[in-house]
Coordinates of C-alpha atoms in Angstrom, one line a residue:
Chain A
X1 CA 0.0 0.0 0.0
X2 CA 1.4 3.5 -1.0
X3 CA 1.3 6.4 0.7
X4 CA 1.5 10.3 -1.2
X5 CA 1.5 13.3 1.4
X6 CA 2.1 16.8 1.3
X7 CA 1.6 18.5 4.9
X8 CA 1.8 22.0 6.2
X9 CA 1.9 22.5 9.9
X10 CA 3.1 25.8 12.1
X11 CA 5.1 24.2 15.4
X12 CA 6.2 26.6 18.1
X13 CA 9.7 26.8 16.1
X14 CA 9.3 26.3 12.7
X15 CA 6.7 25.1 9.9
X16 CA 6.6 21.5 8.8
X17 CA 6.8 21.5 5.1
X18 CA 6.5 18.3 3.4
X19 CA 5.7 16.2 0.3
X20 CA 6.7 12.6 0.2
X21 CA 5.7 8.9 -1.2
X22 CA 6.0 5.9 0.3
X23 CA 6.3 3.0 -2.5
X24 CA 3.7 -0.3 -2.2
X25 CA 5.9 -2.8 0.5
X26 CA 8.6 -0.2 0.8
X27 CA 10.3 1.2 3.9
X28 CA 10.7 5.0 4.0
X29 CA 13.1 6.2 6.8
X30 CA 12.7 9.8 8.1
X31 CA 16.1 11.0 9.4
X32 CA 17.4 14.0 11.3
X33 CA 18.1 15.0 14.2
X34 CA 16.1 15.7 17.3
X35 CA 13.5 18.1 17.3
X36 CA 13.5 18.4 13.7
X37 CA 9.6 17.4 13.1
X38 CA 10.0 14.0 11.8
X39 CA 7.7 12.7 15.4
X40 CA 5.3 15.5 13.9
X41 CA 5.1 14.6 11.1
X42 CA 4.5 10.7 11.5
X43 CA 1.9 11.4 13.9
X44 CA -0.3 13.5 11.5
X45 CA 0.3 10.6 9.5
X46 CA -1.5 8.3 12.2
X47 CA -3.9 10.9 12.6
X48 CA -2.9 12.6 16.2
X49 CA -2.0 15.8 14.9
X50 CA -4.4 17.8 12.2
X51 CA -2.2 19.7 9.9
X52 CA -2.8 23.0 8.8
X53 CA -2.9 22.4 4.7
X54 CA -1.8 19.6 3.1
X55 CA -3.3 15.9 1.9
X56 CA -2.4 12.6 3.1
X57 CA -3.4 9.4 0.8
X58 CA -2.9 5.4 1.6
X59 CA -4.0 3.2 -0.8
X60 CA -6.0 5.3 -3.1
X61 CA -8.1 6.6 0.1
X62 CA -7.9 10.1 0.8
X63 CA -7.4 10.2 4.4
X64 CA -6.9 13.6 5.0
X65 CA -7.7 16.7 2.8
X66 CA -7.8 20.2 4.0
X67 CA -9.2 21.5 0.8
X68 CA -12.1 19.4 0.8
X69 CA -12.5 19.2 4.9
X70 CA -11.3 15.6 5.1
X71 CA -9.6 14.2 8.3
X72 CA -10.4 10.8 9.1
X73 CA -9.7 9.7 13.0
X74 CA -6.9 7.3 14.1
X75 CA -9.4 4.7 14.5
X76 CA -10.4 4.8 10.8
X77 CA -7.2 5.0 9.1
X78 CA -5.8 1.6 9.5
X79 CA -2.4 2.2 10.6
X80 CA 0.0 0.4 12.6
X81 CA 1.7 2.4 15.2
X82 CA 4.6 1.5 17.5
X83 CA 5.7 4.4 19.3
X84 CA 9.1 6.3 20.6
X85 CA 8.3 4.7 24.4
X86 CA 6.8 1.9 26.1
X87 CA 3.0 2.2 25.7
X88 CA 1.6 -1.2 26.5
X89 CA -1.7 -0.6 28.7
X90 CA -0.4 -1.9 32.2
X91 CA -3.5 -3.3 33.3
X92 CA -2.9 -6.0 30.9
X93 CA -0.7 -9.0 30.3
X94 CA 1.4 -9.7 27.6
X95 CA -0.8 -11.7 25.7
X96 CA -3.4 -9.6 26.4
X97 CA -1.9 -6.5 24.9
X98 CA -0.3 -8.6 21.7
X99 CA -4.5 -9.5 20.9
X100 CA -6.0 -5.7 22.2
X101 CA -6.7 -5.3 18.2
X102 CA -6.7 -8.4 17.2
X103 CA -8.5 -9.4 14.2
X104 CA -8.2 -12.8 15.5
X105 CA -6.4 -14.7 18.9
X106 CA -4.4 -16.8 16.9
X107 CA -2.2 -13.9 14.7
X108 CA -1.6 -12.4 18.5
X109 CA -0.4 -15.9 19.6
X110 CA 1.7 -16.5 16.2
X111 CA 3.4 -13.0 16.6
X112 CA 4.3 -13.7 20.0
X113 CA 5.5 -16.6 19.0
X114 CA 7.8 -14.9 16.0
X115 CA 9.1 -12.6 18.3
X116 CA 10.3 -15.3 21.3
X117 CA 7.3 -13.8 23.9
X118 CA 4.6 -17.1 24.1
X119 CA 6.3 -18.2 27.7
X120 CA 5.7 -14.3 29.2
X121 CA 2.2 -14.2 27.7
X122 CA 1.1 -14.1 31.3
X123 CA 3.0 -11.6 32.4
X124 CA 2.5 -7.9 32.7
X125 CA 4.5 -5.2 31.2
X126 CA 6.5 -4.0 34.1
X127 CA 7.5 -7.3 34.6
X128 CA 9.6 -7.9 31.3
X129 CA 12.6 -6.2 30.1
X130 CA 12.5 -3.5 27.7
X131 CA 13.4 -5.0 24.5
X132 CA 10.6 -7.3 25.3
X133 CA 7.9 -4.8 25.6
X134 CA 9.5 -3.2 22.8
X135 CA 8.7 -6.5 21.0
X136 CA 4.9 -6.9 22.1
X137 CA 4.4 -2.8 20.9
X138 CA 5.1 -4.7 17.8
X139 CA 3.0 -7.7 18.1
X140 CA 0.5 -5.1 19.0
X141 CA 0.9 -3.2 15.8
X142 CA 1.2 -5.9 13.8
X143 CA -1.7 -8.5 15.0
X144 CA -4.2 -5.3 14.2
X145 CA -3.2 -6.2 10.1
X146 CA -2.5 -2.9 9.8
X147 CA -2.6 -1.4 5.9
X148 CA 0.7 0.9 6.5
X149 CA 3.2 0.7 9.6
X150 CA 4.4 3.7 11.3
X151 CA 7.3 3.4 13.5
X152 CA 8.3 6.3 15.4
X153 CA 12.2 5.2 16.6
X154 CA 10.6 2.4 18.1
X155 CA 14.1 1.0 19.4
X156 CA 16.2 4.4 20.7
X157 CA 15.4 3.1 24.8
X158 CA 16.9 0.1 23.5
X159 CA 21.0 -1.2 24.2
X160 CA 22.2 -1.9 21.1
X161 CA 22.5 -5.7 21.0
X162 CA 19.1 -5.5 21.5
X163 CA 18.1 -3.3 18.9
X164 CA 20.4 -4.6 16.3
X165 CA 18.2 -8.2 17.0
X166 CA 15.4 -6.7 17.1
X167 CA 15.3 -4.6 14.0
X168 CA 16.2 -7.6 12.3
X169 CA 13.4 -9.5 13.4
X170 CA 11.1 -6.1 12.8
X171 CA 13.1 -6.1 8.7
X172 CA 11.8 -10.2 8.3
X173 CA 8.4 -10.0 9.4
X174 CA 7.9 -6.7 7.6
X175 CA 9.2 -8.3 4.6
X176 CA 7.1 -11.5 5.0
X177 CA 3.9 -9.2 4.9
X178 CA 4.6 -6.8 2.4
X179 CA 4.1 -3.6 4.6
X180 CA 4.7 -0.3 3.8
X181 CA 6.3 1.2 6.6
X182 CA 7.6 4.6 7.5
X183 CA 10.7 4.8 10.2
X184 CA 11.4 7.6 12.1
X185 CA 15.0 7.2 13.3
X186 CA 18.3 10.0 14.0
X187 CA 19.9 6.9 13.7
X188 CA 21.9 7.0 10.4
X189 CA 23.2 3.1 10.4
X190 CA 19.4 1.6 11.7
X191 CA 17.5 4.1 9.0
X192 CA 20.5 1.9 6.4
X193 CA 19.3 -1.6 7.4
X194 CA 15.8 -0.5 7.7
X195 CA 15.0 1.4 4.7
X196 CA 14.9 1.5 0.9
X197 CA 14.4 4.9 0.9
X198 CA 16.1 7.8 3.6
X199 CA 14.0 10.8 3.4
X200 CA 16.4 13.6 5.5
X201 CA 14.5 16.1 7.8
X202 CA 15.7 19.2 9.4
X203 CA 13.5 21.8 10.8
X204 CA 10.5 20.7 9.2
X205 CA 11.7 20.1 5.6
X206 CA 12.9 17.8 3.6
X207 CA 17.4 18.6 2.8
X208 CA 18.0 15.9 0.8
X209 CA 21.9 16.9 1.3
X210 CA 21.9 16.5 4.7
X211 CA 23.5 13.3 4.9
X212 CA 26.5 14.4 3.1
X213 CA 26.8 17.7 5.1
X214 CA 26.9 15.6 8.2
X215 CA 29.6 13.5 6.9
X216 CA 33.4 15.1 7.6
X217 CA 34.9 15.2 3.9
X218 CA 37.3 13.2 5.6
X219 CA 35.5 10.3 6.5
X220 CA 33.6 10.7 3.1
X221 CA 34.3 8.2 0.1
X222 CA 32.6 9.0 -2.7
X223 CA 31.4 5.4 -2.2
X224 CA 30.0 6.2 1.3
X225 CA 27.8 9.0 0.2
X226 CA 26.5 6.7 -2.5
X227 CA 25.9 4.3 -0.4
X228 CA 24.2 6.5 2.1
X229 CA 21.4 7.8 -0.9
X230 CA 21.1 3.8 -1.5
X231 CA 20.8 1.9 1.4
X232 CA 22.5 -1.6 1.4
X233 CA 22.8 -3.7 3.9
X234 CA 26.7 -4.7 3.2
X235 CA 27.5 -1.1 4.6
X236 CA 26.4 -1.9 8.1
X237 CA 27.0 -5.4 8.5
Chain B
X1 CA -32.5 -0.1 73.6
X2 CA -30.3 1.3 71.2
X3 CA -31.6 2.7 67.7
X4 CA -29.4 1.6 64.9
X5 CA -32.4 3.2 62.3
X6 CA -30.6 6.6 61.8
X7 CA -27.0 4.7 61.7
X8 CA -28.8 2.6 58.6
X9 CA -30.4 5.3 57.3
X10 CA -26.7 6.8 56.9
X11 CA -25.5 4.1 55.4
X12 CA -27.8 3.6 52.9
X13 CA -28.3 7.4 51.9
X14 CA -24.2 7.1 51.7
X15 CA -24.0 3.8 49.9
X16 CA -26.4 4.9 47.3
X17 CA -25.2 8.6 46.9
X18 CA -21.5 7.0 46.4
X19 CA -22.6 4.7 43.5
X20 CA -25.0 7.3 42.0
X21 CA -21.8 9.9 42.4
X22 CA -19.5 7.2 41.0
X23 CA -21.4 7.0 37.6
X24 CA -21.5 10.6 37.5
X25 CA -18.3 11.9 38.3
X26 CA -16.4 9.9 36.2
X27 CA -17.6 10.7 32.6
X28 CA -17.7 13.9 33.6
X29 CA -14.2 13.9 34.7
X30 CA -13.5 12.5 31.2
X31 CA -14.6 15.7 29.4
X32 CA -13.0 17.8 31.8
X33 CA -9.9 16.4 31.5
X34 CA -10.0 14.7 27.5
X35 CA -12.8 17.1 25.6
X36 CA -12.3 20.5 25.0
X37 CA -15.4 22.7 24.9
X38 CA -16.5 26.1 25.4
X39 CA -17.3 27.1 29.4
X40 CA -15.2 24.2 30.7
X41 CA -13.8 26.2 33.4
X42 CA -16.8 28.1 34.5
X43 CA -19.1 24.8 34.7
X44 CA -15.8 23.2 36.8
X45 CA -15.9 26.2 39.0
X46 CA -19.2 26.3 39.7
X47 CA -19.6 22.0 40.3
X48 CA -16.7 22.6 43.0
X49 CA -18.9 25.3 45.1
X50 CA -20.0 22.7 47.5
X51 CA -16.3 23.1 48.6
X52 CA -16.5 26.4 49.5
X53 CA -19.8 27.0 50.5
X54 CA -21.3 26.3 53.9
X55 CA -23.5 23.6 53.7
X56 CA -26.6 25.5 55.2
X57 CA -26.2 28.3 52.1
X58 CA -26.2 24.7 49.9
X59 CA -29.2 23.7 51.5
X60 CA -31.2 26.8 51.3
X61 CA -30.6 26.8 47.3
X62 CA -31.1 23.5 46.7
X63 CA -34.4 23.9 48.9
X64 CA -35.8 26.2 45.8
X65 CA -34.3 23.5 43.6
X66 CA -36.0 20.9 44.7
X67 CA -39.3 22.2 45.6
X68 CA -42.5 21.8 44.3
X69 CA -41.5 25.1 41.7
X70 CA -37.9 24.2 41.3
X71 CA -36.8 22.5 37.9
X72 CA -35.8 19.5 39.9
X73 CA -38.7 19.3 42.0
X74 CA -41.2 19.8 39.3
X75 CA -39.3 17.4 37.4
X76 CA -38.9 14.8 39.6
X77 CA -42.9 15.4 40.4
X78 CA -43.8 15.0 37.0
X79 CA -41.9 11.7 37.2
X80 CA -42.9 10.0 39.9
X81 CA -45.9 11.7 40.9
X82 CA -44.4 13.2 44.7
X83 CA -41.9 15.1 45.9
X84 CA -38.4 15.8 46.7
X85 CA -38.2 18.3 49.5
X86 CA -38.1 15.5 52.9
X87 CA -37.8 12.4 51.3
X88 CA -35.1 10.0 51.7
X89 CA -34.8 10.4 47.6
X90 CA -34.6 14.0 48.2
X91 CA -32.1 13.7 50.9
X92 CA -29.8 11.7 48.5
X93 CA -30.1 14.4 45.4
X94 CA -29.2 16.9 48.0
X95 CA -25.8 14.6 49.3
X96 CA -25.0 13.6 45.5
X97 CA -25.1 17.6 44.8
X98 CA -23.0 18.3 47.6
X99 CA -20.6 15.7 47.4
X100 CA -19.8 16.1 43.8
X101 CA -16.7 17.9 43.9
X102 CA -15.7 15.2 46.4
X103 CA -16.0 12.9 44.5
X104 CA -14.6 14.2 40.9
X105 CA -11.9 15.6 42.1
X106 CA -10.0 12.3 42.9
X107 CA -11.0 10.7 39.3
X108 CA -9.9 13.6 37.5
X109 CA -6.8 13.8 39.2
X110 CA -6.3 9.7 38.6
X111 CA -7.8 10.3 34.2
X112 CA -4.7 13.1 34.3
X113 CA -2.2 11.0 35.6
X114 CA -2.9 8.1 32.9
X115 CA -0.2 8.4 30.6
X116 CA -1.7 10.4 27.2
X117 CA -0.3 7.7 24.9
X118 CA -1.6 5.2 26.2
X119 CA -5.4 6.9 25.1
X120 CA -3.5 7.4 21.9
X121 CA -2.1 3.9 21.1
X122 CA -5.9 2.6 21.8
X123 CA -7.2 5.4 18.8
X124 CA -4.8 4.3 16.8
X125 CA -5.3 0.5 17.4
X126 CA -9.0 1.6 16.6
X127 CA -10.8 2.0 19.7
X128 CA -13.4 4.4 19.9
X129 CA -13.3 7.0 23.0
X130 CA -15.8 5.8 24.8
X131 CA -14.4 1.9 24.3
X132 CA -10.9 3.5 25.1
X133 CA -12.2 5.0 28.2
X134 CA -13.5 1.8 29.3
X135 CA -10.7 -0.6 28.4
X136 CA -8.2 1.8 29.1
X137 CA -8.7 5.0 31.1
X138 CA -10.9 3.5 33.9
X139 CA -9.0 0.4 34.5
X140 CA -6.1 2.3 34.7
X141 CA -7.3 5.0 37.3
X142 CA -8.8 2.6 40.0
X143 CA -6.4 3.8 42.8
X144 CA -8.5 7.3 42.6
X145 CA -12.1 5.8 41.7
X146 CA -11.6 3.9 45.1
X147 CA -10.9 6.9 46.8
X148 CA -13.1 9.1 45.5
X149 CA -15.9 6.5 46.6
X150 CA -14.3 6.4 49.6
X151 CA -14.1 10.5 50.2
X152 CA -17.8 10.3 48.9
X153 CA -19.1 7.5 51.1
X154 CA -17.5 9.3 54.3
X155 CA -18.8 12.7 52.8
X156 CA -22.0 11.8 52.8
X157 CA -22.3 9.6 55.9
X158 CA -21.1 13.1 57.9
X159 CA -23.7 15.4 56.0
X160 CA -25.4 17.2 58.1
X161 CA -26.3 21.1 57.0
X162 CA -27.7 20.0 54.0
X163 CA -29.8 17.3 55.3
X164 CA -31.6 19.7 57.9
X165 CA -32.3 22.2 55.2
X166 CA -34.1 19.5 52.5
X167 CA -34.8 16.7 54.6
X168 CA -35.6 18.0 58.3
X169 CA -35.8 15.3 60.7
X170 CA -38.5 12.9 59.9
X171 CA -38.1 9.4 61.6
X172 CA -37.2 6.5 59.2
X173 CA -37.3 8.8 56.6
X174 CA -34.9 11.4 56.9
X175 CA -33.3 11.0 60.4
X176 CA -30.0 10.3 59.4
X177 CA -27.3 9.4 62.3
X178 CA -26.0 13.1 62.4
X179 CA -29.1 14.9 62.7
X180 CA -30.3 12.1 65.5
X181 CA -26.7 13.2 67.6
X182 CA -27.4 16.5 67.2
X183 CA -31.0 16.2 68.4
X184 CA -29.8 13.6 71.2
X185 CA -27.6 16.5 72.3
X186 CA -30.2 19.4 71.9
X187 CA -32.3 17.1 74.5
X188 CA -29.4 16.0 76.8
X189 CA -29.0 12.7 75.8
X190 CA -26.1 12.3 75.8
X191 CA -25.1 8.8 76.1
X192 CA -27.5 7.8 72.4
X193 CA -25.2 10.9 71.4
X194 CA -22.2 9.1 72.3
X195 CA -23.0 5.8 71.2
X196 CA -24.2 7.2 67.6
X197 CA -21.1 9.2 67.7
X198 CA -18.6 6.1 68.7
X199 CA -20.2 4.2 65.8
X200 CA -18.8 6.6 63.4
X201 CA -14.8 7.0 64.5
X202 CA -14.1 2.9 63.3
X203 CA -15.9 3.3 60.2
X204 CA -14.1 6.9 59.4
X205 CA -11.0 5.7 60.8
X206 CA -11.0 2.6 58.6
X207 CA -11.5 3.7 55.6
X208 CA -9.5 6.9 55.4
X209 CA -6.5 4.1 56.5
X210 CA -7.6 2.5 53.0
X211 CA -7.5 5.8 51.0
X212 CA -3.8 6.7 52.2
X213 CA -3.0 3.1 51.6
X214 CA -4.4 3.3 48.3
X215 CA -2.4 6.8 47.1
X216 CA 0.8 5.2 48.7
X217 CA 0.1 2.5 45.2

């Protein structure tokens, strides 16, 4: 499922300006550094922020449309979300949160499964680690069979043994359903592994150079700054 | 022989306030603290006058409001066929009105301390607000639902200003446990005064033990 959106907000600091695609079963990363919109800017994707002007489409379905006084809730627009922090409800178990939006028990039960979780099913949140909560967010997300999968640097609490597993296991399943996903990351070498595209953002816009700026000339091969515009996976591991 | 009838009378008028301020309080809490809408603040201010009015000034107002040419009274007489003004149905509009604040106070404090995400991730994972405020915000706010229906209970168990204005002192009707004390005392009896009295320190003392337990959690 694709997604086309062109958004205009005012923040406190700046205005998010933006116009972007996200390709059918592609993975668009959203890079930059902190406090540079890309949070913003996924959640009036998700529908938690209204923008000022702009459109947002998914699929063919306009989902929102300031023009035409479109702007459909969170609840209708069919989006996976995992976000920055823990939010798993804490009244609830493990396996109780993996199924809260189930279509059915069984995908809750497979994706616990996938991501090593079945044995803490009966647990509740406070009493797993954090890469394990981090991995039932997912489940959550995912056992919804969401249309498009918004992930809002879903590992950065993480250490990074734990992220580099888990972004792995996040790249296979994400593969094995054909999602279309948007990653928000400031995390140049995770937005490489995860994304076929890298969509650079820096007070609200869109500098595709970025990257390159951020690299000392030194350290920059004309191979490396290739390699940064197309992401492959030999550069990281 | 000691009567218990004004002691039960208590109870019952608080039991049944408490539940009746339960289900009110906390949807309205939820749109003071989730909905924006024009007035919020003046209609919060003026729910939380119980707190700083004396309860006889309470009384006097809600005597118009509940009589036979008050919207409530003529209301309520227009359901039911009788009045408000000192009935035991009457005595419990007048404790839900007064206690309200006591009440929503303690849930709106508990819906603002749920973390805002969590009410987001439901949306998202397609739950409607009222489902989210069910499956989410009120099982994650019990701590302050307990209190407040402790806070209300105890509230309404001690009314007494409020009572005397609506409800007078009618035997098995009205003639709660602290208007009985205070008429034990007005004709020197003092021992039913202290026995009615006695009857109220465990009950008070137990259950404010279990609200400072429960905002330790």
């Amino acid at each position: 499922m694709s997604l086309q959106c062109k958004l205009i907000k005012q923040t406190d600091y700046f205005t998010i300006e933006v116009d972007f695609v996200c390709p059918e079963e592609k993975t668009l990363a959203l890079i930059g550094p902190s406090g540079s919109g890309k949070t913003t800017i996924i959640r009036m994707l998700a529908g938690l922020h209204k923008p000022d002007r702009g459109r947002i489409e998914c699929g063919g379905r306009t989902l929102f449309d300031s023009e035409n006084g479109i702007h459909l809730s969170p609840q209708k627009r069919e989006m996976g979300y995992v976000f920055q922090d823990y939010t798993l409800f804490p009244h609830l178990t493990i396996r109780e949160n993996a199924g809260f939006a189930a279509k059915d028990v069984q995908e809750a039960d497979y994706l616990l499964d996938y991501f090593g979780l079945k044995h803490l099913g009966d647990r509740k949140p406070h009493q797993v680690s954090g890469g394990e909560r981090q991995r039932c967010a997912i489940c959550q997300a995912l056992a919804k069979r969401p249309r498009l999968l918004l992930l809002d640097e879903p590992f950065s609490a993480l250490d990074v043994v734990t992220r580099r597993i888990l972004r792995t296991e996040l790249k296979r399943i994400k593969g094995e359903r054909k999602l279309s996903t948007i990653y928000v990351t400031h995390d140049i070498h995770e937005a490489l592994f995860m994304a076929d595209e890298i969509l650079p953002v820096v007070d609200g816009r869109i500098e595709r150079d970025w990257l390159e700026k951020i690299i000392s000339p030194a350290s920059s091969s004309g191979a490396q700054t290739k390699a940064l515009r197309e992401p492959k996976l030999s550069l990281v591991y | 022989m000691m009567d218990f009838l004004p002691l039960y009378l208590s109870i019952k008028l608080a039991a049944i306030s408490t539940l009746v301020l339960i289900g009110v309080s906390a949807p309205l809490a939820y749109l003071l603290v989730h909905v924006k809408w024009p007035g919020k603040s003046f209609f919060e201010a003026l729910i939380n006058l119980p707190i700083a009015l004396p309860p006889t000034v309470i009384g006097f107002y809600l005597l118009f409001v509940m009589g036979p040419r008050g919207w409530l009274g003529a209301a309520w007489e227009k359901l039911s066929g009788g009045g408000l003004l000192f009935t035991f149905t009457g005595i419990v509009a007048g404790c839900i009105f007064y206690s309200l604040p006591f009440a929503l106070q303690p849930i709106k404090a508990a819906f603002e301390k749920v973390d805002p995400r969590l009410r987001e991730n439901a949306y998202v994972l397609g739950l409607s607000p009222v489902a989210t405020f069910f499956r989410v915000i009120v099982p994650n706010s019990l701590n302050g639902i307990s209190a407040a229906a402790i806070l209300s209970f105890l509230h309404s168990m001690g009314a007494f200003g409020v009572i005397l204005m609506i409800g007078g002192s009618i035997p098995e009707e009205t003639r709660v446990a602290s208007i009985a004390i205070y008429e034990a005392v007005e004709a020197m009896d003092y021992d039913k005064a202290a026995k009615l009295s006695l009857c109220f320190v465990p009950i008070s003392y137990l259950f404010l033990l279990f609200v400072n337990r429960l905002s330790r959690k």
